[in-house]
Short mmCIF file of N, CA and C in Angstrom, two decimals:
data_model
loop_
_atom_site.label_atom_id
_atom_site.label_comp_id
_atom_site.label_asym_id
_atom_site.label_seq_id
_atom_site.Cartn_x
_atom_site.Cartn_y
_atom_site.Cartn_z
N HIS A 1 125.38 68.49 32.07
CA HIS A 1 125.79 67.76 30.89
C HIS A 1 125.89 68.72 29.71
N VAL A 2 126.66 68.29 28.73
CA VAL A 2 126.86 69.08 27.52
C VAL A 2 126.54 68.19 26.32
N ILE A 3 125.88 68.76 25.33
CA ILE A 3 125.57 68.02 24.11
C ILE A 3 126.37 68.63 22.97
N LEU A 4 127.13 67.78 22.28
CA LEU A 4 127.96 68.21 21.17
C LEU A 4 127.44 67.62 19.86
N ARG A 5 127.69 68.32 18.79
CA ARG A 5 127.46 67.79 17.44
C ARG A 5 128.83 67.69 16.79
N CYS A 6 129.24 66.48 16.41
CA CYS A 6 130.58 66.22 15.90
C CYS A 6 130.53 65.34 14.66
N ARG A 7 131.60 65.38 13.91
CA ARG A 7 131.76 64.46 12.78
C ARG A 7 132.64 63.29 13.23
N ILE A 8 132.24 62.08 12.82
CA ILE A 8 133.06 60.90 13.11
C ILE A 8 133.87 60.61 11.85
N ARG A 9 135.18 60.56 12.03
CA ARG A 9 136.11 60.33 10.92
C ARG A 9 136.51 58.86 10.83
N LEU A 10 137.08 58.49 9.69
CA LEU A 10 137.51 57.10 9.48
C LEU A 10 138.57 56.67 10.50
N ASN A 11 139.34 57.63 11.02
CA ASN A 11 140.36 57.30 12.03
C ASN A 11 139.77 57.20 13.43
N GLN A 12 138.44 57.19 13.53
CA GLN A 12 137.66 57.04 14.75
C GLN A 12 137.67 58.28 15.64
N ARG A 13 138.25 59.38 15.19
CA ARG A 13 138.28 60.61 15.97
C ARG A 13 137.07 61.48 15.64
N LEU A 14 136.73 62.34 16.60
CA LEU A 14 135.67 63.32 16.40
C LEU A 14 136.30 64.63 15.95
N THR A 15 135.70 65.29 14.96
CA THR A 15 136.19 66.59 14.52
C THR A 15 135.00 67.54 14.36
N GLY A 16 135.31 68.82 14.32
CA GLY A 16 134.28 69.82 14.09
C GLY A 16 133.22 69.90 15.16
N CYS A 17 133.56 69.53 16.38
CA CYS A 17 132.57 69.52 17.45
C CYS A 17 132.10 70.92 17.81
N ARG A 18 130.79 71.04 18.01
CA ARG A 18 130.16 72.29 18.43
C ARG A 18 129.19 71.98 19.56
N VAL A 19 129.14 72.87 20.54
CA VAL A 19 128.19 72.71 21.64
C VAL A 19 126.81 73.10 21.13
N ILE A 20 125.84 72.20 21.29
CA ILE A 20 124.47 72.51 20.88
C ILE A 20 123.51 72.51 22.07
N GLY A 21 124.02 72.15 23.25
CA GLY A 21 123.19 72.17 24.45
C GLY A 21 124.05 72.07 25.70
N GLU A 22 123.53 72.61 26.78
CA GLU A 22 124.26 72.59 28.05
C GLU A 22 123.24 72.74 29.17
N HIS A 23 123.41 71.95 30.23
CA HIS A 23 122.54 72.07 31.39
C HIS A 23 123.32 71.79 32.65
N PRO A 24 123.25 72.60 33.69
CA PRO A 24 122.60 73.90 33.65
C PRO A 24 123.40 74.88 32.81
N ARG A 25 122.76 75.96 32.43
CA ARG A 25 123.41 76.92 31.55
C ARG A 25 123.53 78.25 32.23
N PRO A 26 124.64 78.92 32.30
CA PRO A 26 125.96 78.40 31.93
C PRO A 26 126.52 77.56 33.06
N SER A 27 127.20 76.50 32.71
CA SER A 27 127.72 75.59 33.73
C SER A 27 129.24 75.58 33.79
N GLY A 28 129.90 76.08 32.76
CA GLY A 28 131.35 76.00 32.72
C GLY A 28 131.84 74.70 32.11
N TYR A 29 130.92 73.85 31.68
CA TYR A 29 131.29 72.56 31.14
C TYR A 29 131.60 72.59 29.64
N ARG A 30 131.21 73.64 28.94
CA ARG A 30 131.38 73.70 27.48
C ARG A 30 132.81 73.42 27.08
N ARG A 31 133.74 74.17 27.62
CA ARG A 31 135.15 74.03 27.26
C ARG A 31 135.67 72.64 27.61
N ALA A 32 135.30 72.16 28.80
CA ALA A 32 135.75 70.83 29.23
C ALA A 32 135.24 69.74 28.28
N ALA A 33 134.00 69.87 27.84
CA ALA A 33 133.43 68.87 26.93
C ALA A 33 134.16 68.89 25.59
N LEU A 34 134.43 70.08 25.06
CA LEU A 34 135.15 70.17 23.79
C LEU A 34 136.55 69.58 23.90
N LEU A 35 137.22 69.85 25.01
CA LEU A 35 138.56 69.28 25.22
C LEU A 35 138.50 67.76 25.32
N ARG A 36 137.52 67.23 26.05
CA ARG A 36 137.41 65.78 26.22
C ARG A 36 137.03 65.08 24.92
N SER A 37 136.29 65.76 24.06
CA SER A 37 135.86 65.13 22.81
C SER A 37 137.05 64.73 21.95
N ARG A 38 138.17 65.38 22.12
CA ARG A 38 139.38 65.03 21.36
C ARG A 38 139.93 63.66 21.73
N GLU A 39 139.56 63.19 22.92
CA GLU A 39 140.06 61.90 23.42
C GLU A 39 139.15 60.73 23.03
N PHE A 40 137.92 61.01 22.66
CA PHE A 40 136.97 59.94 22.35
C PHE A 40 137.27 59.30 21.00
N ARG A 41 136.94 58.01 20.90
CA ARG A 41 137.07 57.27 19.64
C ARG A 41 135.76 56.52 19.40
N PHE A 42 135.23 56.66 18.21
CA PHE A 42 134.01 55.97 17.83
C PHE A 42 134.21 55.31 16.47
N LEU A 43 133.64 54.13 16.30
CA LEU A 43 133.66 53.50 14.99
C LEU A 43 132.76 54.30 14.06
N PRO A 44 133.23 54.62 12.86
CA PRO A 44 132.38 55.37 11.94
C PRO A 44 131.19 54.52 11.50
N PRO A 45 130.08 55.17 11.17
CA PRO A 45 128.92 54.42 10.68
C PRO A 45 129.25 53.76 9.35
N GLN A 46 128.47 52.76 9.00
CA GLN A 46 128.72 52.04 7.75
C GLN A 46 127.52 52.13 6.81
N GLU A 47 127.82 52.13 5.53
CA GLU A 47 126.81 52.02 4.48
C GLU A 47 127.29 50.96 3.52
N GLY A 48 126.45 49.99 3.25
CA GLY A 48 126.82 48.92 2.35
C GLY A 48 128.06 48.16 2.82
N GLY A 49 128.23 48.08 4.14
CA GLY A 49 129.37 47.35 4.70
C GLY A 49 130.68 48.13 4.69
N ARG A 50 130.65 49.39 4.27
CA ARG A 50 131.87 50.20 4.22
C ARG A 50 131.73 51.39 5.16
N PRO A 51 132.81 51.74 5.89
CA PRO A 51 132.75 52.90 6.78
C PRO A 51 132.55 54.20 6.00
N VAL A 52 131.78 55.10 6.60
CA VAL A 52 131.47 56.39 5.99
C VAL A 52 132.17 57.49 6.78
N ASP A 53 132.92 58.33 6.09
CA ASP A 53 133.66 59.41 6.74
C ASP A 53 132.80 60.66 6.89
N GLY A 54 132.94 61.33 8.03
CA GLY A 54 132.37 62.64 8.23
C GLY A 54 130.90 62.72 8.57
N ARG A 55 130.29 61.62 8.95
CA ARG A 55 128.88 61.63 9.32
C ARG A 55 128.73 62.38 10.65
N TRP A 56 127.74 63.26 10.73
CA TRP A 56 127.47 64.01 11.96
C TRP A 56 126.82 63.11 13.00
N LYS A 57 127.22 63.27 14.25
CA LYS A 57 126.63 62.54 15.38
C LYS A 57 126.44 63.48 16.54
N ILE A 58 125.47 63.18 17.36
CA ILE A 58 125.22 63.91 18.59
C ILE A 58 125.86 63.12 19.73
N VAL A 59 126.67 63.81 20.54
CA VAL A 59 127.37 63.18 21.66
C VAL A 59 127.00 63.94 22.92
N ALA A 60 126.48 63.25 23.92
CA ALA A 60 126.15 63.85 25.21
C ALA A 60 127.19 63.43 26.23
N ILE A 61 127.70 64.39 26.97
CA ILE A 61 128.71 64.13 27.99
C ILE A 61 128.17 64.59 29.33
N ALA A 62 128.07 63.68 30.28
CA ALA A 62 127.60 64.01 31.63
C ALA A 62 128.80 64.19 32.54
N PHE A 63 128.80 65.25 33.30
CA PHE A 63 129.89 65.54 34.22
C PHE A 63 129.39 65.45 35.66
N PRO A 64 130.29 65.07 36.58
CA PRO A 64 129.93 65.16 38.00
C PRO A 64 129.99 66.63 38.46
N ALA A 65 130.37 66.89 39.65
CA ALA A 65 130.26 68.22 40.26
C ALA A 65 131.08 69.33 39.59
N ALA A 66 132.31 69.07 39.14
CA ALA A 66 133.17 70.14 38.65
C ALA A 66 133.58 69.90 37.20
N PRO A 67 133.72 70.98 36.39
CA PRO A 67 134.13 70.81 34.99
C PRO A 67 135.48 70.13 34.83
N GLU A 68 136.37 70.26 35.82
CA GLU A 68 137.69 69.63 35.72
C GLU A 68 137.64 68.14 35.95
N ALA A 69 136.55 67.66 36.52
CA ALA A 69 136.43 66.24 36.87
C ALA A 69 136.24 65.40 35.61
N GLU A 70 136.50 64.13 35.75
CA GLU A 70 136.31 63.18 34.66
C GLU A 70 134.84 63.06 34.30
N PRO A 71 134.49 63.02 33.03
CA PRO A 71 133.08 62.80 32.68
C PRO A 71 132.68 61.38 33.07
N VAL A 72 131.42 61.24 33.45
CA VAL A 72 130.96 59.92 33.86
C VAL A 72 130.32 59.15 32.72
N THR A 73 129.86 59.84 31.68
CA THR A 73 129.17 59.17 30.60
C THR A 73 129.40 59.89 29.28
N ALA A 74 129.55 59.14 28.22
CA ALA A 74 129.52 59.71 26.88
C ALA A 74 128.60 58.84 26.04
N LEU A 75 127.58 59.43 25.48
CA LEU A 75 126.59 58.69 24.70
C LEU A 75 126.54 59.23 23.29
N VAL A 76 126.32 58.36 22.35
CA VAL A 76 126.15 58.76 20.96
C VAL A 76 124.75 58.38 20.53
N ASP A 77 124.11 59.27 19.78
CA ASP A 77 122.76 58.95 19.32
C ASP A 77 122.80 57.75 18.39
N GLY A 78 121.68 57.14 18.18
CA GLY A 78 121.62 55.91 17.40
C GLY A 78 121.43 56.09 15.91
N SER A 79 121.44 57.33 15.41
CA SER A 79 121.20 57.49 13.97
C SER A 79 122.43 57.24 13.15
#
Protein backbone atom coordinates (compact mmCIF):
# COMPACT_ATOMS: atom_id res chain seq x y z
CA HIS A 1 0.00 0.00 0.00
CA VAL A 2 0.99 3.61 -0.51
CA ILE A 3 0.07 6.58 1.67
CA LEU A 4 -0.29 9.97 -0.01
CA ARG A 5 -0.74 13.47 1.37
CA CYS A 6 -2.92 15.51 -1.01
CA ARG A 7 -4.98 18.67 -1.14
CA ILE A 8 -8.70 18.36 -1.83
CA ARG A 9 -9.91 21.10 -4.16
CA LEU A 10 -13.40 22.55 -4.62
CA ASN A 11 -13.65 20.69 -7.95
CA GLN A 12 -13.30 17.44 -5.93
CA ARG A 13 -9.87 16.65 -7.42
CA LEU A 14 -6.71 15.89 -5.49
CA THR A 15 -3.65 18.07 -6.14
CA GLY A 16 -0.14 18.33 -4.78
CA CYS A 17 -0.01 14.66 -3.84
CA ARG A 18 3.20 13.41 -2.23
CA VAL A 19 4.09 9.90 -1.13
CA ILE A 20 4.58 9.83 2.64
CA GLY A 21 4.60 6.06 3.14
CA GLU A 22 4.94 2.81 1.25
CA HIS A 23 4.86 -0.85 2.25
CA PRO A 24 6.73 -2.91 1.36
CA ARG A 25 9.46 -0.46 0.52
CA PRO A 26 10.45 -0.18 -2.27
CA SER A 27 7.42 -1.78 -3.86
CA GLY A 28 7.11 0.01 -7.19
CA TYR A 29 3.69 1.28 -6.17
CA ARG A 30 4.67 4.95 -5.65
CA ARG A 31 4.27 5.99 -9.28
CA ALA A 32 1.08 3.95 -9.73
CA ALA A 33 -0.48 5.56 -6.65
CA LEU A 34 0.37 9.08 -7.83
CA LEU A 35 -1.11 8.34 -11.26
CA ARG A 36 -4.29 6.86 -9.76
CA SER A 37 -4.75 9.81 -7.40
CA ARG A 38 -5.56 11.96 -10.45
CA GLU A 39 -8.69 9.87 -10.99
CA PHE A 40 -10.07 10.11 -7.45
CA ARG A 41 -12.79 12.57 -6.47
CA PHE A 42 -13.56 13.60 -2.91
CA LEU A 43 -16.01 16.11 -1.51
CA PRO A 44 -14.04 18.94 0.06
CA PRO A 45 -14.36 19.37 3.82
CA GLN A 46 -16.76 22.01 5.09
CA GLU A 47 -16.53 24.79 7.65
CA GLY A 48 -19.65 26.63 8.65
CA GLY A 49 -21.59 24.77 5.97
CA ARG A 50 -19.28 25.97 3.17
CA PRO A 51 -16.71 23.86 1.29
CA VAL A 52 -13.07 24.63 2.07
CA ASP A 53 -10.50 24.59 -0.73
CA GLY A 54 -7.03 23.10 -0.39
CA ARG A 55 -7.33 21.22 2.89
CA TRP A 56 -4.64 18.53 3.24
CA LYS A 57 -5.81 14.91 3.55
CA ILE A 58 -4.09 11.58 3.95
CA VAL A 59 -5.10 9.00 1.34
CA ALA A 60 -4.09 5.32 1.60
CA ILE A 61 -4.21 3.18 -1.52
CA ALA A 62 -3.99 -0.61 -1.24
CA PHE A 63 -2.83 -2.54 -4.27
CA PRO A 64 -3.08 -6.25 -5.09
CA ALA A 65 -0.07 -8.15 -6.44
CA ALA A 66 1.22 -5.82 -9.22
CA PRO A 67 1.57 -2.00 -9.44
CA GLU A 68 -0.23 -2.05 -12.82
CA ALA A 69 -3.29 -3.69 -11.26
CA GLU A 70 -6.35 -1.78 -10.12
CA PRO A 71 -6.18 -0.57 -6.52
CA VAL A 72 -8.57 -2.38 -4.24
CA THR A 73 -9.08 0.36 -1.66
CA ALA A 74 -8.74 4.10 -1.27
CA LEU A 75 -9.26 5.53 2.20
CA VAL A 76 -9.24 9.09 3.44
CA ASP A 77 -8.47 9.98 7.02
CA GLY A 78 -11.30 11.39 9.08
CA SER A 79 -9.78 14.76 9.96
